[in-house]
Amino acid sequence: MDLTGRVAVITGAGSGIGAAAARRLASAGARVAALGRTRDELERIVAQIAEAGGEGMVVEADISVPAEMERAYRQIERQWGRLDIVFANAGINGTWAPLDELDPEDWDETSAINLKGTFLTVKYALPLLKARGGSVIVTSSINGTRVFSNAGASAYATTKAGQVAFAKMAALELAKHRIRVNVICPGAIETQIDENTDKQNLEAAREPVEFPEGAIPLTDGRPGSPEQVAELVLFLASDASSHITGTEIWIDGGQSLLVG
């Protein structure tokens, strides 16, 4: 799974799955554009890549703002002149609340980042990707694809389901340009995203249910790691997956099969 000579952009690269993927793709030889909204986090990741002998660059942008994403890809083109891999990973959990208590503004924010942001990430990459073909990988979730029992997660789950539909549409449309589009659906992964989730009065929306102790069968309840997800990203970014497109892959240790 050698990526020498290829250029990858990773959104949400400052932490969690994005950071692990940035380090892993760089270690496989890719030049990595670490894109996000927090410059100091991105600089830390790019420094780690450089320390390991790789090459990276900071691209500061908000994926939900068209002008910023257009500028981001111009920056990548000026620096490296090509693009081969797009990991549309950035997203938020947003606000989780019963439907009658969920503010329209909170719904819009989750949709703007998770769904519109994915669209913009892919749209503005296409002029570069079409030159040689490449791989697009989208981070969705077990929520909205296999799991529907997380109370109050309507906005989040809807955007995650929408990402899968978008990826399948894009996979067929872009196949003639030799661009593959696939989706990863992580379950519980050790990241900081839950710390940024606004959960409001979820007991009012939750259906009572009891699961066996340890809701992740493969690991007796232990969550996965960003590095494990990064290995899947590397596979989908590389020629090892050259005949795979329009496919979602769950990486959750069997969690979604139990709690869905």
PDB file of C-alpha atoms in Angstrom:
ATOM      1  CA  MET A   1       0.000   0.000   0.000  1.00  0.00           C
ATOM      2  CA  ASP A   2       2.668   2.439  -1.157  1.00  0.00           C
ATOM      3  CA  LEU A   3       1.498   6.038  -1.696  1.00  0.00           C
ATOM      4  CA  THR A   4       4.855   7.493  -2.757  1.00  0.00           C
ATOM      5  CA  GLY A   5       4.405  10.496  -5.022  1.00  0.00           C
ATOM      6  CA  ARG A   6       0.727  10.954  -4.234  1.00  0.00           C
ATOM      7  CA  VAL A   7      -0.935  13.926  -2.588  1.00  0.00           C
ATOM      8  CA  ALA A   8      -3.697  13.578  -0.004  1.00  0.00           C
ATOM      9  CA  VAL A   9      -5.939  16.135   1.645  1.00  0.00           C
ATOM     10  CA  ILE A  10      -7.453  15.223   4.998  1.00  0.00           C
ATOM     11  CA  THR A  11     -10.172  17.357   6.563  1.00  0.00           C
ATOM     12  CA  GLY A  12     -10.473  17.441  10.326  1.00  0.00           C
ATOM     13  CA  ALA A  13      -6.792  16.530  10.395  1.00  0.00           C
ATOM     14  CA  GLY A  14      -6.022  18.210  13.703  1.00  0.00           C
ATOM     15  CA  SER A  15      -7.208  15.420  15.992  1.00  0.00           C
ATOM     16  CA  GLY A  16      -8.707  11.961  16.305  1.00  0.00           C
ATOM     17  CA  ILE A  17      -9.223   9.913  13.155  1.00  0.00           C
ATOM     18  CA  GLY A  18      -8.018  12.727  10.888  1.00  0.00           C
ATOM     19  CA  ALA A  19      -4.726  13.115  12.725  1.00  0.00           C
ATOM     20  CA  ALA A  20      -4.101   9.361  12.780  1.00  0.00           C
ATOM     21  CA  ALA A  21      -4.866   9.134   9.062  1.00  0.00           C
ATOM     22  CA  ALA A  22      -2.564  12.059   8.276  1.00  0.00           C
ATOM     23  CA  ARG A  23       0.327  10.342  10.036  1.00  0.00           C
ATOM     24  CA  ARG A  24      -0.439   6.964   8.466  1.00  0.00           C
ATOM     25  CA  LEU A  25      -0.787   8.156   4.879  1.00  0.00           C
ATOM     26  CA  ALA A  26       2.383  10.215   5.259  1.00  0.00           C
ATOM     27  CA  SER A  27       4.233   7.155   6.559  1.00  0.00           C
ATOM     28  CA  ALA A  28       3.108   5.333   3.384  1.00  0.00           C
ATOM     29  CA  GLY A  29       4.728   8.041   1.271  1.00  0.00           C
ATOM     30  CA  ALA A  30       1.916  10.510   0.595  1.00  0.00           C
ATOM     31  CA  ARG A  31       2.364  14.243   0.862  1.00  0.00           C
ATOM     32  CA  VAL A  32      -0.416  15.322   3.214  1.00  0.00           C
ATOM     33  CA  ALA A  33      -2.413  18.543   3.265  1.00  0.00           C
ATOM     34  CA  ALA A  34      -3.787  18.741   6.802  1.00  0.00           C
ATOM     35  CA  LEU A  35      -6.976  20.803   6.582  1.00  0.00           C
ATOM     36  CA  GLY A  36      -8.978  22.174   9.480  1.00  0.00           C
ATOM     37  CA  ARG A  37     -10.047  25.246  11.420  1.00  0.00           C
ATOM     38  CA  THR A  38      -7.511  25.177  14.251  1.00  0.00           C
ATOM     39  CA  ARG A  39      -4.047  26.139  13.044  1.00  0.00           C
ATOM     40  CA  ASP A  40      -2.074  25.106  16.122  1.00  0.00           C
ATOM     41  CA  GLU A  41      -3.506  21.567  15.970  1.00  0.00           C
ATOM     42  CA  LEU A  42      -2.673  21.312  12.268  1.00  0.00           C
ATOM     43  CA  GLU A  43       0.842  22.616  12.808  1.00  0.00           C
ATOM     44  CA  ARG A  44       1.394  19.964  15.465  1.00  0.00           C
ATOM     45  CA  ILE A  45       0.345  17.178  13.076  1.00  0.00           C
ATOM     46  CA  VAL A  46       2.470  18.524  10.213  1.00  0.00           C
ATOM     47  CA  ALA A  47       5.433  18.747  12.589  1.00  0.00           C
ATOM     48  CA  GLN A  48       4.918  15.101  13.591  1.00  0.00           C
ATOM     49  CA  ILE A  49       4.853  14.129   9.912  1.00  0.00           C
ATOM     50  CA  ALA A  50       8.095  16.033   9.280  1.00  0.00           C
ATOM     51  CA  GLU A  51       9.781  14.470  12.309  1.00  0.00           C
ATOM     52  CA  ALA A  52       8.966  11.039  10.893  1.00  0.00           C
ATOM     53  CA  GLY A  53      10.530  11.970   7.547  1.00  0.00           C
ATOM     54  CA  GLY A  54       7.331  12.804   5.688  1.00  0.00           C
ATOM     55  CA  GLU A  55       6.016  15.917   4.010  1.00  0.00           C
ATOM     56  CA  GLY A  56       2.942  17.860   5.024  1.00  0.00           C
ATOM     57  CA  MET A  57       1.380  21.298   4.874  1.00  0.00           C
ATOM     58  CA  VAL A  58      -1.176  23.230   6.904  1.00  0.00           C
ATOM     59  CA  VAL A  59      -4.370  24.253   5.120  1.00  0.00           C
ATOM     60  CA  GLU A  60      -6.625  26.366   7.304  1.00  0.00           C
ATOM     61  CA  ALA A  61     -10.235  26.323   6.103  1.00  0.00           C
ATOM     62  CA  ASP A  62     -13.843  25.779   7.160  1.00  0.00           C
ATOM     63  CA  ILE A  63     -15.324  22.952   5.087  1.00  0.00           C
ATOM     64  CA  SER A  64     -18.788  24.548   5.168  1.00  0.00           C
ATOM     65  CA  VAL A  65     -17.632  27.768   3.449  1.00  0.00           C
ATOM     66  CA  PRO A  66     -17.301  27.472  -0.360  1.00  0.00           C
ATOM     67  CA  ALA A  67     -14.788  30.300  -0.785  1.00  0.00           C
ATOM     68  CA  GLU A  68     -12.494  28.840   1.857  1.00  0.00           C
ATOM     69  CA  MET A  69     -12.549  25.387   0.259  1.00  0.00           C
ATOM     70  CA  GLU A  70     -11.848  26.823  -3.190  1.00  0.00           C
ATOM     71  CA  ARG A  71      -8.883  28.686  -1.716  1.00  0.00           C
ATOM     72  CA  ALA A  72      -7.696  25.548   0.076  1.00  0.00           C
ATOM     73  CA  TYR A  73      -7.440  23.559  -3.133  1.00  0.00           C
ATOM     74  CA  ARG A  74      -5.685  26.405  -4.914  1.00  0.00           C
ATOM     75  CA  GLN A  75      -3.131  26.342  -2.097  1.00  0.00           C
ATOM     76  CA  ILE A  76      -2.602  22.601  -2.544  1.00  0.00           C
ATOM     77  CA  GLU A  77      -2.280  22.972  -6.312  1.00  0.00           C
ATOM     78  CA  ARG A  78       0.303  25.729  -5.956  1.00  0.00           C
ATOM     79  CA  GLN A  79       2.313  23.660  -3.497  1.00  0.00           C
ATOM     80  CA  TRP A  80       2.241  20.233  -5.141  1.00  0.00           C
ATOM     81  CA  GLY A  81       0.436  20.557  -8.483  1.00  0.00           C
ATOM     82  CA  ARG A  82      -1.740  17.482  -8.067  1.00  0.00           C
ATOM     83  CA  LEU A  83      -4.231  15.689  -5.846  1.00  0.00           C
ATOM     84  CA  ASP A  84      -4.834  11.946  -5.593  1.00  0.00           C
ATOM     85  CA  ILE A  85      -6.606  11.270  -2.294  1.00  0.00           C
ATOM     86  CA  VAL A  86      -9.407  13.130  -0.519  1.00  0.00           C
ATOM     87  CA  PHE A  87     -10.338  12.040   2.986  1.00  0.00           C
ATOM     88  CA  ALA A  88     -13.533  13.945   3.804  1.00  0.00           C
ATOM     89  CA  ASN A  89     -13.365  13.281   7.496  1.00  0.00           C
ATOM     90  CA  ALA A  90     -14.309  16.512   9.293  1.00  0.00           C
ATOM     91  CA  GLY A  91     -17.620  16.590  11.116  1.00  0.00           C
ATOM     92  CA  ILE A  92     -19.427  17.334  14.359  1.00  0.00           C
ATOM     93  CA  ASN A  93     -21.835  15.471  16.597  1.00  0.00           C
ATOM     94  CA  GLY A  94     -23.734  18.726  17.071  1.00  0.00           C
ATOM     95  CA  THR A  95     -26.752  18.934  19.352  1.00  0.00           C
ATOM     96  CA  TRP A  96     -28.563  15.787  20.429  1.00  0.00           C
ATOM     97  CA  ALA A  97     -32.088  16.501  21.685  1.00  0.00           C
ATOM     98  CA  PRO A  98     -35.693  15.324  21.290  1.00  0.00           C
ATOM     99  CA  LEU A  99     -37.207  16.533  18.012  1.00  0.00           C
ATOM    100  CA  ASP A 100     -39.575  18.989  19.628  1.00  0.00           C
ATOM    101  CA  GLU A 101     -36.696  20.538  21.573  1.00  0.00           C
ATOM    102  CA  LEU A 102     -34.127  20.587  18.758  1.00  0.00           C
ATOM    103  CA  ASP A 103     -33.604  24.130  17.512  1.00  0.00           C
ATOM    104  CA  PRO A 104     -33.667  24.621  13.726  1.00  0.00           C
ATOM    105  CA  GLU A 105     -30.373  26.482  14.037  1.00  0.00           C
ATOM    106  CA  ASP A 106     -28.739  23.415  15.602  1.00  0.00           C
ATOM    107  CA  TRP A 107     -30.106  21.198  12.817  1.00  0.00           C
ATOM    108  CA  ASP A 108     -28.729  23.618  10.230  1.00  0.00           C
ATOM    109  CA  GLU A 109     -25.280  23.736  11.843  1.00  0.00           C
ATOM    110  CA  THR A 110     -24.945  19.949  11.877  1.00  0.00           C
ATOM    111  CA  SER A 111     -26.124  19.731   8.269  1.00  0.00           C
ATOM    112  CA  ALA A 112     -23.850  22.550   7.106  1.00  0.00           C
ATOM    113  CA  ILE A 113     -20.707  20.918   8.451  1.00  0.00           C
ATOM    114  CA  ASN A 114     -21.411  17.220   8.025  1.00  0.00           C
ATOM    115  CA  LEU A 115     -23.351  17.148   4.759  1.00  0.00           C
ATOM    116  CA  LYS A 116     -22.705  20.409   2.933  1.00  0.00           C
ATOM    117  CA  GLY A 117     -19.092  20.271   4.090  1.00  0.00           C
ATOM    118  CA  THR A 118     -18.655  16.813   2.559  1.00  0.00           C
ATOM    119  CA  PHE A 119     -20.160  18.036  -0.709  1.00  0.00           C
ATOM    120  CA  LEU A 120     -17.864  21.068  -0.841  1.00  0.00           C
ATOM    121  CA  THR A 121     -14.819  18.974   0.054  1.00  0.00           C
ATOM    122  CA  VAL A 122     -15.466  16.728  -2.934  1.00  0.00           C
ATOM    123  CA  LYS A 123     -16.798  19.352  -5.357  1.00  0.00           C
ATOM    124  CA  TYR A 124     -13.790  21.643  -5.258  1.00  0.00           C
ATOM    125  CA  ALA A 125     -11.354  18.722  -5.373  1.00  0.00           C
ATOM    126  CA  LEU A 126     -12.685  17.448  -8.691  1.00  0.00           C
ATOM    127  CA  PRO A 127     -10.666  19.607 -11.099  1.00  0.00           C
ATOM    128  CA  LEU A 128      -7.493  18.191  -9.559  1.00  0.00           C
ATOM    129  CA  LEU A 129      -8.755  14.627  -9.119  1.00  0.00           C
ATOM    130  CA  LYS A 130     -10.004  14.339 -12.695  1.00  0.00           C
ATOM    131  CA  ALA A 131      -6.479  14.873 -14.031  1.00  0.00           C
ATOM    132  CA  ARG A 132      -5.296  11.425 -12.876  1.00  0.00           C
ATOM    133  CA  GLY A 133      -8.136   9.768 -11.045  1.00  0.00           C
ATOM    134  CA  GLY A 134      -7.946   9.001  -7.366  1.00  0.00           C
ATOM    135  CA  SER A 135      -9.698   7.951  -4.196  1.00  0.00           C
ATOM    136  CA  VAL A 136     -12.299   9.786  -2.126  1.00  0.00           C
ATOM    137  CA  ILE A 137     -13.041   8.474   1.366  1.00  0.00           C
ATOM    138  CA  VAL A 138     -15.894   9.851   3.477  1.00  0.00           C
ATOM    139  CA  THR A 139     -16.236   9.420   7.226  1.00  0.00           C
ATOM    140  CA  SER A 140     -19.840   8.572   8.050  1.00  0.00           C
ATOM    141  CA  SER A 141     -20.874   6.623  11.173  1.00  0.00           C
ATOM    142  CA  ILE A 142     -22.709   3.577  12.411  1.00  0.00           C
ATOM    143  CA  ASN A 143     -25.404   6.122  13.372  1.00  0.00           C
ATOM    144  CA  GLY A 144     -27.884   6.570  10.547  1.00  0.00           C
ATOM    145  CA  THR A 145     -26.510   3.568   8.648  1.00  0.00           C
ATOM    146  CA  ARG A 146     -26.932   0.620  11.036  1.00  0.00           C
ATOM    147  CA  VAL A 147     -27.742   2.195  14.392  1.00  0.00           C
ATOM    148  CA  PHE A 148     -30.915   4.164  15.081  1.00  0.00           C
ATOM    149  CA  SER A 149     -31.193   3.687  18.841  1.00  0.00           C
ATOM    150  CA  ASN A 150     -29.159   6.721  19.958  1.00  0.00           C
ATOM    151  CA  ALA A 151     -31.828   8.980  21.391  1.00  0.00           C
ATOM    152  CA  GLY A 152     -31.835  12.566  20.171  1.00  0.00           C
ATOM    153  CA  ALA A 153     -29.292  12.017  17.403  1.00  0.00           C
ATOM    154  CA  SER A 154     -31.743  12.771  14.590  1.00  0.00           C
ATOM    155  CA  ALA A 155     -29.757  15.597  12.988  1.00  0.00           C
ATOM    156  CA  TYR A 156     -26.449  13.768  13.253  1.00  0.00           C
ATOM    157  CA  ALA A 157     -27.791  10.421  12.012  1.00  0.00           C
ATOM    158  CA  THR A 158     -29.574  12.087   9.099  1.00  0.00           C
ATOM    159  CA  THR A 159     -26.367  13.733   7.907  1.00  0.00           C
ATOM    160  CA  LYS A 160     -24.440  10.486   8.269  1.00  0.00           C
ATOM    161  CA  ALA A 161     -27.036   8.608   6.201  1.00  0.00           C
ATOM    162  CA  GLY A 162     -26.928  11.434   3.660  1.00  0.00           C
ATOM    163  CA  GLN A 163     -23.186  11.066   3.295  1.00  0.00           C
ATOM    164  CA  VAL A 164     -23.610   7.437   2.258  1.00  0.00           C
ATOM    165  CA  ALA A 165     -26.187   8.355  -0.386  1.00  0.00           C
ATOM    166  CA  PHE A 166     -23.966  11.165  -1.641  1.00  0.00           C
ATOM    167  CA  ALA A 167     -20.970   8.839  -1.890  1.00  0.00           C
ATOM    168  CA  LYS A 168     -22.901   6.243  -3.888  1.00  0.00           C
ATOM    169  CA  MET A 169     -24.147   8.889  -6.309  1.00  0.00           C
ATOM    170  CA  ALA A 170     -20.664  10.327  -6.650  1.00  0.00           C
ATOM    171  CA  ALA A 171     -19.081   6.897  -7.117  1.00  0.00           C
ATOM    172  CA  LEU A 172     -21.170   6.184 -10.202  1.00  0.00           C
ATOM    173  CA  GLU A 173     -20.855   9.679 -11.632  1.00  0.00           C
ATOM    174  CA  LEU A 174     -17.088   9.862 -11.180  1.00  0.00           C
ATOM    175  CA  ALA A 175     -16.175   6.302 -12.206  1.00  0.00           C
ATOM    176  CA  LYS A 176     -15.509   7.432 -15.789  1.00  0.00           C
ATOM    177  CA  HIS A 177     -12.825   9.732 -14.391  1.00  0.00           C
ATOM    178  CA  ARG A 178     -11.201   6.804 -12.517  1.00  0.00           C
ATOM    179  CA  ILE A 179     -12.218   8.332  -9.193  1.00  0.00           C
ATOM    180  CA  ARG A 180     -13.326   5.866  -6.527  1.00  0.00           C
ATOM    181  CA  VAL A 181     -15.629   6.987  -3.696  1.00  0.00           C
ATOM    182  CA  ASN A 182     -16.071   4.929  -0.533  1.00  0.00           C
ATOM    183  CA  VAL A 183     -17.352   5.432   2.997  1.00  0.00           C
ATOM    184  CA  ILE A 184     -16.100   4.356   6.403  1.00  0.00           C
ATOM    185  CA  CYS A 185     -18.594   3.986   9.245  1.00  0.00           C
ATOM    186  CA  PRO A 186     -16.795   3.983  12.602  1.00  0.00           C
ATOM    187  CA  GLY A 187     -18.419   2.923  15.817  1.00  0.00           C
ATOM    188  CA  ALA A 188     -17.043   3.889  19.236  1.00  0.00           C
ATOM    189  CA  ILE A 189     -13.529   5.233  18.646  1.00  0.00           C
ATOM    190  CA  GLU A 190     -11.271   6.879  21.223  1.00  0.00           C
ATOM    191  CA  THR A 191     -11.520  10.511  20.074  1.00  0.00           C
ATOM    192  CA  GLN A 192     -12.613  13.833  21.584  1.00  0.00           C
ATOM    193  CA  ILE A 193     -15.767  14.254  19.485  1.00  0.00           C
ATOM    194  CA  ASP A 194     -18.115  13.229  22.318  1.00  0.00           C
ATOM    195  CA  GLU A 195     -16.711  16.028  24.469  1.00  0.00           C
ATOM    196  CA  ASN A 196     -18.083  18.523  21.915  1.00  0.00           C
ATOM    197  CA  THR A 197     -21.578  17.025  21.790  1.00  0.00           C
ATOM    198  CA  ASP A 198     -24.423  19.107  23.235  1.00  0.00           C
ATOM    199  CA  LYS A 199     -26.808  16.550  24.732  1.00  0.00           C
ATOM    200  CA  GLN A 200     -30.156  17.917  25.910  1.00  0.00           C
ATOM    201  CA  ASN A 201     -32.890  16.024  27.799  1.00  0.00           C
ATOM    202  CA  LEU A 202     -32.181  12.745  26.035  1.00  0.00           C
ATOM    203  CA  GLU A 203     -34.144  10.641  28.526  1.00  0.00           C
ATOM    204  CA  ALA A 204     -37.344  12.102  27.055  1.00  0.00           C
ATOM    205  CA  ALA A 205     -36.496  10.625  23.642  1.00  0.00           C
ATOM    206  CA  ARG A 206     -34.849   7.366  24.694  1.00  0.00           C
ATOM    207  CA  GLU A 207     -36.594   4.013  24.414  1.00  0.00           C
ATOM    208  CA  PRO A 208     -35.693   1.780  27.394  1.00  0.00           C
ATOM    209  CA  VAL A 209     -33.460  -1.090  26.347  1.00  0.00           C
ATOM    210  CA  GLU A 210     -30.782  -3.196  28.014  1.00  0.00           C
ATOM    211  CA  PHE A 211     -27.723  -4.551  26.231  1.00  0.00           C
ATOM    212  CA  PRO A 212     -25.281  -7.191  27.455  1.00  0.00           C
ATOM    213  CA  GLU A 213     -22.346  -5.770  29.343  1.00  0.00           C
ATOM    214  CA  GLY A 214     -19.812  -4.622  26.788  1.00  0.00           C
ATOM    215  CA  ALA A 215     -21.628  -3.348  23.697  1.00  0.00           C
ATOM    216  CA  ILE A 216     -18.650  -4.007  21.376  1.00  0.00           C
ATOM    217  CA  PRO A 217     -18.539  -7.787  20.982  1.00  0.00           C
ATOM    218  CA  LEU A 218     -15.123  -8.095  19.365  1.00  0.00           C
ATOM    219  CA  THR A 219     -13.327  -6.308  22.217  1.00  0.00           C
ATOM    220  CA  ASP A 220     -15.592  -6.894  25.238  1.00  0.00           C
ATOM    221  CA  GLY A 221     -16.657  -3.253  25.200  1.00  0.00           C
ATOM    222  CA  ARG A 222     -13.366  -1.506  24.512  1.00  0.00           C
ATOM    223  CA  PRO A 223     -13.609   1.219  21.833  1.00  0.00           C
ATOM    224  CA  GLY A 224     -11.451   1.150  18.743  1.00  0.00           C
ATOM    225  CA  SER A 225      -8.513   3.474  18.154  1.00  0.00           C
ATOM    226  CA  PRO A 226      -7.987   6.192  15.537  1.00  0.00           C
ATOM    227  CA  GLU A 227      -4.974   4.231  14.329  1.00  0.00           C
ATOM    228  CA  GLN A 228      -7.166   1.231  13.492  1.00  0.00           C
ATOM    229  CA  VAL A 229      -9.413   3.470  11.411  1.00  0.00           C
ATOM    230  CA  ALA A 230      -6.339   4.979   9.754  1.00  0.00           C
ATOM    231  CA  GLU A 231      -5.349   1.525   8.484  1.00  0.00           C
ATOM    232  CA  LEU A 232      -8.721   1.245   6.751  1.00  0.00           C
ATOM    233  CA  VAL A 233      -8.276   4.728   5.268  1.00  0.00           C
ATOM    234  CA  LEU A 234      -4.869   3.692   3.925  1.00  0.00           C
ATOM    235  CA  PHE A 235      -6.378   0.594   2.315  1.00  0.00           C
ATOM    236  CA  LEU A 236      -9.104   2.617   0.581  1.00  0.00           C
ATOM    237  CA  ALA A 237      -6.604   5.286  -0.481  1.00  0.00           C
ATOM    238  CA  SER A 238      -4.238   2.768  -2.033  1.00  0.00           C
ATOM    239  CA  ASP A 239      -4.249   0.595  -5.131  1.00  0.00           C
ATOM    240  CA  ALA A 240      -5.013  -2.389  -2.892  1.00  0.00           C
ATOM    241  CA  SER A 241      -8.680  -1.296  -3.136  1.00  0.00           C
ATOM    242  CA  SER A 242      -8.546  -0.398  -6.834  1.00  0.00           C
ATOM    243  CA  HIS A 243     -11.776  -2.252  -7.691  1.00  0.00           C
ATOM    244  CA  ILE A 244     -13.825  -0.969  -4.742  1.00  0.00           C
ATOM    245  CA  THR A 245     -16.143   2.012  -5.112  1.00  0.00           C
ATOM    246  CA  GLY A 246     -19.566   3.062  -3.858  1.00  0.00           C
ATOM    247  CA  THR A 247     -19.142   0.911  -0.771  1.00  0.00           C
ATOM    248  CA  GLU A 248     -19.542   1.605   2.927  1.00  0.00           C
ATOM    249  CA  ILE A 249     -17.412  -0.299   5.424  1.00  0.00           C
ATOM    250  CA  TRP A 250     -18.291  -0.501   9.110  1.00  0.00           C
ATOM    251  CA  ILE A 251     -15.372  -0.495  11.543  1.00  0.00           C
ATOM    252  CA  ASP A 252     -16.927  -1.005  14.944  1.00  0.00           C
ATOM    253  CA  GLY A 253     -15.989  -4.423  16.356  1.00  0.00           C
ATOM    254  CA  GLY A 254     -19.528  -5.648  15.767  1.00  0.00           C
ATOM    255  CA  GLN A 255     -21.086  -2.851  17.862  1.00  0.00           C
ATOM    256  CA  SER A 256     -23.724  -1.878  15.305  1.00  0.00           C
ATOM    257  CA  LEU A 257     -24.862  -5.485  14.897  1.00  0.00           C
ATOM    258  CA  LEU A 258     -25.676  -5.615  18.604  1.00  0.00           C
ATOM    259  CA  VAL A 259     -27.138  -2.187  19.337  1.00  0.00           C
ATOM    260  CA  GLY A 260     -28.693  -1.228  15.986  1.00  0.00           C
TER     261      GLY A 260
END
